[in-house]
Coordinates of C-alpha atoms in Angstrom, one line a residue:
M842 CA -0.2 0.0 -0.4
S843 CA 1.0 3.1 -1.2
G844 CA 3.3 5.2 1.7
I845 CA 2.8 2.2 4.2
R846 CA 6.0 0.8 5.5
E847 CA 5.8 -2.4 7.6
I848 CA 7.8 -2.6 10.5
A849 CA 9.0 -4.9 13.3
M850 CA 6.8 -5.1 16.6
T851 CA 10.1 -3.9 18.6
E852 CA 10.3 -0.4 16.5
M853 CA 6.7 0.1 18.7
P854 CA 8.5 1.4 21.6
E855 CA 4.4 2.5 22.6
V856 CA 3.9 -1.3 23.8
S857 CA 6.2 -4.3 25.0
I858 CA 4.9 -7.7 24.7
G859 CA 5.2 -10.3 26.7
N860 CA 4.5 -14.2 26.4
V861 CA 4.4 -16.9 28.8
Q862 CA 2.7 -20.3 27.5
N863 CA 2.3 -24.0 28.9
E864 CA 3.5 -25.9 25.9
E865 CA 1.9 -29.5 27.5
A866 CA -1.5 -28.0 28.4
K867 CA -1.5 -25.5 25.3
T868 CA -2.7 -22.4 26.6
G869 CA -1.0 -18.9 27.7
V870 CA -0.9 -15.5 28.4
T871 CA -0.1 -12.5 26.3
V872 CA 0.7 -9.0 28.1
L873 CA 0.7 -5.5 26.2
L874 CA 2.5 -3.3 28.5
F875 CA 2.6 0.6 28.3
D876 CA 4.7 3.3 29.4
K877 CA 4.7 2.9 33.0
K878 CA 4.0 6.9 34.0
T879 CA 1.6 7.6 30.8
G880 CA -0.3 4.2 30.1
A881 CA -2.6 4.2 27.2
V882 CA -5.8 5.6 26.5
V883 CA -7.8 3.2 25.7
G884 CA -11.4 1.6 24.1
V885 CA -12.6 -1.6 23.0
D886 CA -15.0 -3.5 20.7
I887 CA -16.8 -6.1 21.3
S888 CA -18.9 -7.9 19.2
G889 CA -19.2 -11.3 20.2
G890 CA -22.1 -12.8 22.4
G891 CA -19.8 -14.5 24.5
P892 CA -17.0 -12.5 25.9
A893 CA -15.0 -13.6 28.9
S894 CA -13.4 -10.2 30.1
R895 CA -12.5 -8.0 32.9
E896 CA -12.3 -4.1 33.6
T897 CA -13.8 -3.7 30.0
P898 CA -15.9 -0.4 31.7
L899 CA -12.6 1.3 32.3
T900 CA -12.8 1.9 28.2
S901 CA -16.1 3.7 28.4
P902 CA -16.2 7.4 27.5
V903 CA -18.7 7.7 30.3
T904 CA -15.4 6.6 33.2
A905 CA -12.8 8.8 34.5
D906 CA -9.9 9.0 32.1
N907 CA -7.3 7.5 33.8
P908 CA -4.4 5.8 31.8
I909 CA -4.7 2.0 31.2
N910 CA -1.2 0.3 32.2
A911 CA -1.9 -3.4 30.8
I912 CA -4.1 -5.2 28.6
V913 CA -3.9 -9.1 29.0
L914 CA -4.9 -11.7 26.1
S915 CA -5.3 -15.3 27.5
G916 CA -6.7 -18.5 27.2
G917 CA -8.5 -20.7 29.6
S918 CA -11.9 -19.1 28.8
A919 CA -13.3 -17.1 32.1
Y920 CA -10.6 -19.1 34.3
G921 CA -7.9 -17.1 32.9
L922 CA -9.1 -13.8 34.2
A923 CA -6.8 -14.9 37.0
A924 CA -3.6 -13.8 34.9
S925 CA -4.8 -10.4 35.8
D926 CA -4.3 -11.0 39.1
G927 CA -0.5 -11.9 38.6
V928 CA -0.1 -9.1 36.3
M929 CA -1.4 -6.7 38.7
R930 CA 1.0 -7.8 41.9
C931 CA 3.8 -7.6 39.1
L932 CA 3.1 -3.9 38.0
E933 CA 2.9 -3.2 41.6
D934 CA 6.1 -4.7 42.7
H935 CA 7.4 -2.4 40.1
G936 CA 5.4 0.6 41.7
I937 CA 3.3 0.9 38.5
G938 CA -0.5 1.8 38.7
F939 CA -2.8 4.4 39.6
E940 CA -2.1 6.4 42.8
T941 CA -5.0 6.2 44.8
G942 CA -3.2 7.9 48.3
Y943 CA -2.7 4.5 50.0
A944 CA -1.4 2.4 47.1
K945 CA -0.7 2.4 43.4
V946 CA -3.6 -0.1 41.7
P947 CA -2.4 -1.1 38.2
L948 CA -5.5 -0.7 35.9
V949 CA -5.4 -3.8 33.7
C950 CA -8.0 -5.0 30.9
Q951 CA -8.1 -8.4 29.9
S952 CA -9.9 -10.9 27.6
C953 CA -9.7 -14.4 27.3
I954 CA -10.4 -17.1 24.8
Y955 CA -11.7 -20.3 25.2
D956 CA -9.2 -23.2 24.4
L957 CA -9.8 -25.7 27.1
G958 CA -11.1 -28.4 24.0
Y959 CA -8.0 -28.0 22.9
G960 CA -5.3 -29.0 25.4
S961 CA -5.8 -29.2 29.1
A962 CA -9.2 -28.6 30.4
T963 CA -7.9 -28.4 34.0
V964 CA -4.8 -26.2 33.3
R965 CA -5.9 -22.5 32.7
P966 CA -3.8 -19.6 33.0
D967 CA -3.3 -18.2 36.5
S968 CA -1.8 -15.7 38.6
E969 CA 1.8 -16.9 38.0
M970 CA 1.3 -17.3 34.4
G971 CA 0.1 -13.8 34.6
Y972 CA 3.4 -12.4 36.5
A973 CA 5.6 -14.3 34.5
A974 CA 4.1 -12.6 31.3
C975 CA 4.0 -9.1 33.0
E976 CA 8.0 -9.8 33.7
K977 CA 8.6 -10.6 30.1
A978 CA 7.2 -7.3 29.1
L979 CA 9.2 -5.3 31.6
A980 CA 12.3 -7.0 30.4
G981 CA 11.8 -5.6 27.0
G982 CA 9.3 -8.1 25.7
N983 CA 9.5 -11.3 23.2
P984 CA 6.7 -10.3 20.5
S985 CA 6.4 -13.2 17.8
S986 CA 3.6 -15.1 15.9
G987 CA 2.5 -18.5 16.3
S988 CA 2.0 -21.2 18.8
V989 CA 2.5 -18.5 21.8
G990 CA 1.1 -16.7 24.0
A991 CA -2.9 -16.3 24.2
G992 CA -2.2 -18.1 21.0
T993 CA -0.9 -21.4 22.4
G994 CA -4.3 -23.5 22.1
A995 CA -6.0 -21.3 19.3
T996 CA -7.8 -23.1 16.3
V997 CA -10.4 -22.4 14.3
G998 CA -13.2 -24.0 11.9
K999 CA -14.8 -25.5 14.9
I1000 CA -18.4 -25.4 13.9
C1001 CA -18.4 -29.3 13.5
G1002 CA -15.9 -30.2 16.4
M1003 CA -12.5 -30.1 17.4
E1004 CA -12.3 -33.2 15.1
R1005 CA -12.5 -30.8 11.9
A1006 CA -10.7 -27.8 13.2
M1007 CA -7.1 -26.3 12.4
K1008 CA -4.6 -25.1 14.5
S1009 CA -3.9 -21.3 14.7
G1010 CA -2.0 -19.0 16.6
L1011 CA -1.2 -15.8 17.7
G1012 CA -0.5 -13.2 15.4
M1013 CA 0.9 -9.6 15.3
Y1014 CA 1.5 -7.0 12.1
A1015 CA 2.7 -3.3 12.5
V1016 CA 3.5 -0.5 10.3
Q1017 CA 4.1 3.3 9.9
L1018 CA 2.9 5.9 7.8
G1019 CA 4.5 9.4 7.9
E1020 CA 4.9 9.8 11.9
L1021 CA 2.1 7.6 12.4
R1022 CA 2.4 4.2 13.8
M1023 CA -0.3 1.2 14.3
A1024 CA 0.1 -2.7 14.9
A1025 CA -2.1 -5.6 16.1
V1026 CA -2.2 -8.6 18.1
V1027 CA -4.4 -11.5 17.9
A1028 CA -5.3 -14.6 19.1
V1029 CA -7.3 -15.9 16.2
N1030 CA -9.7 -19.0 17.6
A1031 CA -12.8 -18.5 15.2
L1032 CA -15.9 -20.5 15.2
G1033 CA -15.7 -19.8 11.5
D1034 CA -13.1 -19.9 8.5
I1035 CA -10.0 -17.7 8.0
F1036 CA -9.6 -16.0 4.4
D1037 CA -6.7 -13.7 3.1
S1038 CA -8.1 -10.9 2.4
S1039 CA -6.0 -9.5 0.4
T1040 CA -6.8 -12.5 -2.1
G1041 CA -10.3 -13.9 -0.8
R1042 CA -8.5 -17.0 -0.5
K1043 CA -9.7 -19.1 2.2
I1044 CA -6.7 -20.7 4.5
A1045 CA -7.9 -22.1 7.3
G1046 CA -10.8 -23.5 9.0
L1047 CA -13.0 -26.0 8.6
R1048 CA -12.1 -29.5 7.0
T1049 CA -14.2 -32.3 5.2
E1050 CA -14.7 -35.3 7.2
D1051 CA -12.0 -37.3 5.8
G1052 CA -9.7 -34.0 6.1
T1053 CA -8.2 -33.5 2.5
A1054 CA -9.7 -30.3 1.5
F1055 CA -12.2 -27.4 3.5
S1056 CA -15.8 -27.6 3.9
D1057 CA -17.6 -24.1 4.3
S1058 CA -18.7 -23.3 7.7
C1059 CA -21.7 -21.0 6.5
E1060 CA -23.2 -24.1 4.7
E1061 CA -22.9 -25.8 8.3
L1062 CA -24.4 -23.2 9.9
W1063 CA -27.1 -22.9 7.7
K1064 CA -27.9 -26.8 8.1
M1065 CA -28.1 -26.8 11.5
G1066 CA -30.3 -23.9 11.7
Q1067 CA -31.1 -24.0 15.4
R1068 CA -30.9 -27.4 15.9
E1069 CA -27.5 -27.7 17.4
N1070 CA -25.6 -26.1 20.2
L1071 CA -23.0 -24.4 18.3
F1072 CA -20.2 -23.6 21.1
T1073 CA -17.5 -25.7 20.9
G1074 CA -15.0 -23.0 22.4
N1075 CA -14.3 -19.9 20.5
T1076 CA -13.6 -16.4 20.3
T1077 CA -10.7 -14.3 18.7
I1078 CA -9.4 -11.4 20.5
G1079 CA -6.9 -8.6 20.0
A1080 CA -5.7 -5.2 20.3
V1081 CA -4.5 -2.2 18.3
I1082 CA -1.6 0.1 19.8
T1083 CA -1.1 3.4 18.1
N1084 CA 1.1 6.1 18.7
G1085 CA -2.0 8.7 17.5
K1086 CA -2.8 10.9 20.0
F1087 CA -7.0 9.8 20.6
N1088 CA -9.4 10.5 23.6
K1089 CA -11.2 7.7 24.8
A1090 CA -14.5 8.2 22.5
Q1091 CA -11.9 8.5 19.7
M1092 CA -10.5 5.0 20.6
N1093 CA -13.4 3.2 20.9
K1094 CA -14.4 4.3 17.3
I1095 CA -11.1 3.4 16.4
A1096 CA -11.8 0.0 17.6
S1097 CA -15.3 -0.7 16.1
M1098 CA -13.8 0.5 13.1
T1099 CA -10.7 -2.4 13.9
R1100 CA -13.6 -4.9 13.5
N1101 CA -13.8 -4.5 9.8
A1102 CA -10.9 -6.8 9.8
Y1103 CA -12.7 -9.3 11.2
A1104 CA -15.7 -9.3 9.1
R1105 CA -13.1 -9.6 6.1
C1106 CA -11.0 -12.4 7.4
I1107 CA -13.4 -14.3 9.3
N1108 CA -16.8 -16.2 8.3
P1109 CA -19.3 -16.3 10.5
V1110 CA -17.8 -14.3 13.0
G1111 CA -19.1 -12.2 15.8
T1112 CA -21.7 -15.1 16.7
M1113 CA -23.4 -15.7 20.1
A1114 CA -20.5 -18.8 20.2
D1115 CA -18.0 -16.1 20.1
G1116 CA -16.5 -13.5 22.0
D1117 CA -15.3 -11.3 19.8
S1118 CA -13.2 -8.4 21.5
I1119 CA -11.0 -5.7 20.2
Y1120 CA -9.1 -3.1 22.0
A1121 CA -7.6 0.3 20.9
A1122 CA -4.9 1.8 22.6
S1123 CA -3.3 5.5 22.4
A1124 CA -0.4 5.6 23.5
G1125 CA 1.7 8.5 21.8
E1126 CA 1.3 11.9 21.3
V1127 CA 1.3 12.0 17.2
E1128 CA -1.7 14.0 15.5
A1129 CA -3.7 12.1 13.0
D1130 CA -7.0 11.6 11.6
L1131 CA -9.4 9.4 13.0
N1132 CA -10.3 7.9 10.0
V1133 CA -7.1 7.3 8.6
A1134 CA -6.2 5.9 12.2
G1135 CA -9.5 3.6 12.3
T1136 CA -8.7 2.5 8.5
L1137 CA -4.9 1.7 9.2
A1138 CA -6.2 0.0 12.4
A1139 CA -8.3 -2.3 10.6
Y1140 CA -5.4 -3.5 8.0
V1141 CA -3.1 -3.9 10.1
M1142 CA -5.5 -6.2 12.0
E1143 CA -6.1 -8.2 8.4
R1144 CA -2.3 -8.9 8.3
A1145 CA -1.9 -10.1 12.1
I1146 CA -4.8 -12.5 11.3
V1147 CA -3.0 -13.9 8.3
A1148 CA 0.0 -14.2 10.5
A1149 CA -1.5 -16.4 13.1
I1150 CA -2.4 -18.8 10.7
D1151 CA 0.6 -18.6 8.5
K1152 CA 2.9 -20.0 11.1
F1153 CA 0.9 -23.2 10.5

């Protein structure tokens, strides 16, 4: 795309990303850590019917403009929300948080994917794993795509059960347009099929019964109608991070514009069997147009979704 330059996640000083995973249990945690003094202005878009989340009201424009210290993405379904306890404890140990007068309280938002059907259903991200991932982020981070962090237990194309699903993971992508930087991080754990929006080609999803080709998740959905329980363990969660300067209402708009990436790359998406969520974080002072930033956010999220699949 004209004027846009791909950059490494390590060229995004606005965020440090820590990944920790349990390879045997197939689950993990990704911590997005912002500047310890300034934090980030954060909005959110929740389009799925079954989100597992923590402290998302902090992103509402009608709540106080206190900066967010970290965003946590994890496996473990709602059990995985315990990871934020460890992140908060780690940040407190390093003197990071909102000063209340009696203690510094770290402000941490979190969303989880359902990965209990892939590895172990009894081992989930906990406080210790969250603490370890936060330490990784504080030490400079270890950003990477693939079966790492929150994407360790991610799978896609699960409308007919895990036996016909495909492995997915964590995807990352970042670009620069003039002075404006934009990055996306996403754990792709969709009910539906995954497409490369630049070509329209299906790259992952529901397989045929013999496993030799792709089937079509939408066709299966139409056949099922209301006769089947579609809950087989889903949810795509992600975040976009920019050095553009925006307020909380504007970041909520950017998050909603980023949802276009889900629509372009995942089908079906945003169902009642998903908990699809997107955070949008402003952690910089670059003056930028809202429409440019929102459109760019959708673009990097599209490429991050593809990156989550390309590792498999």
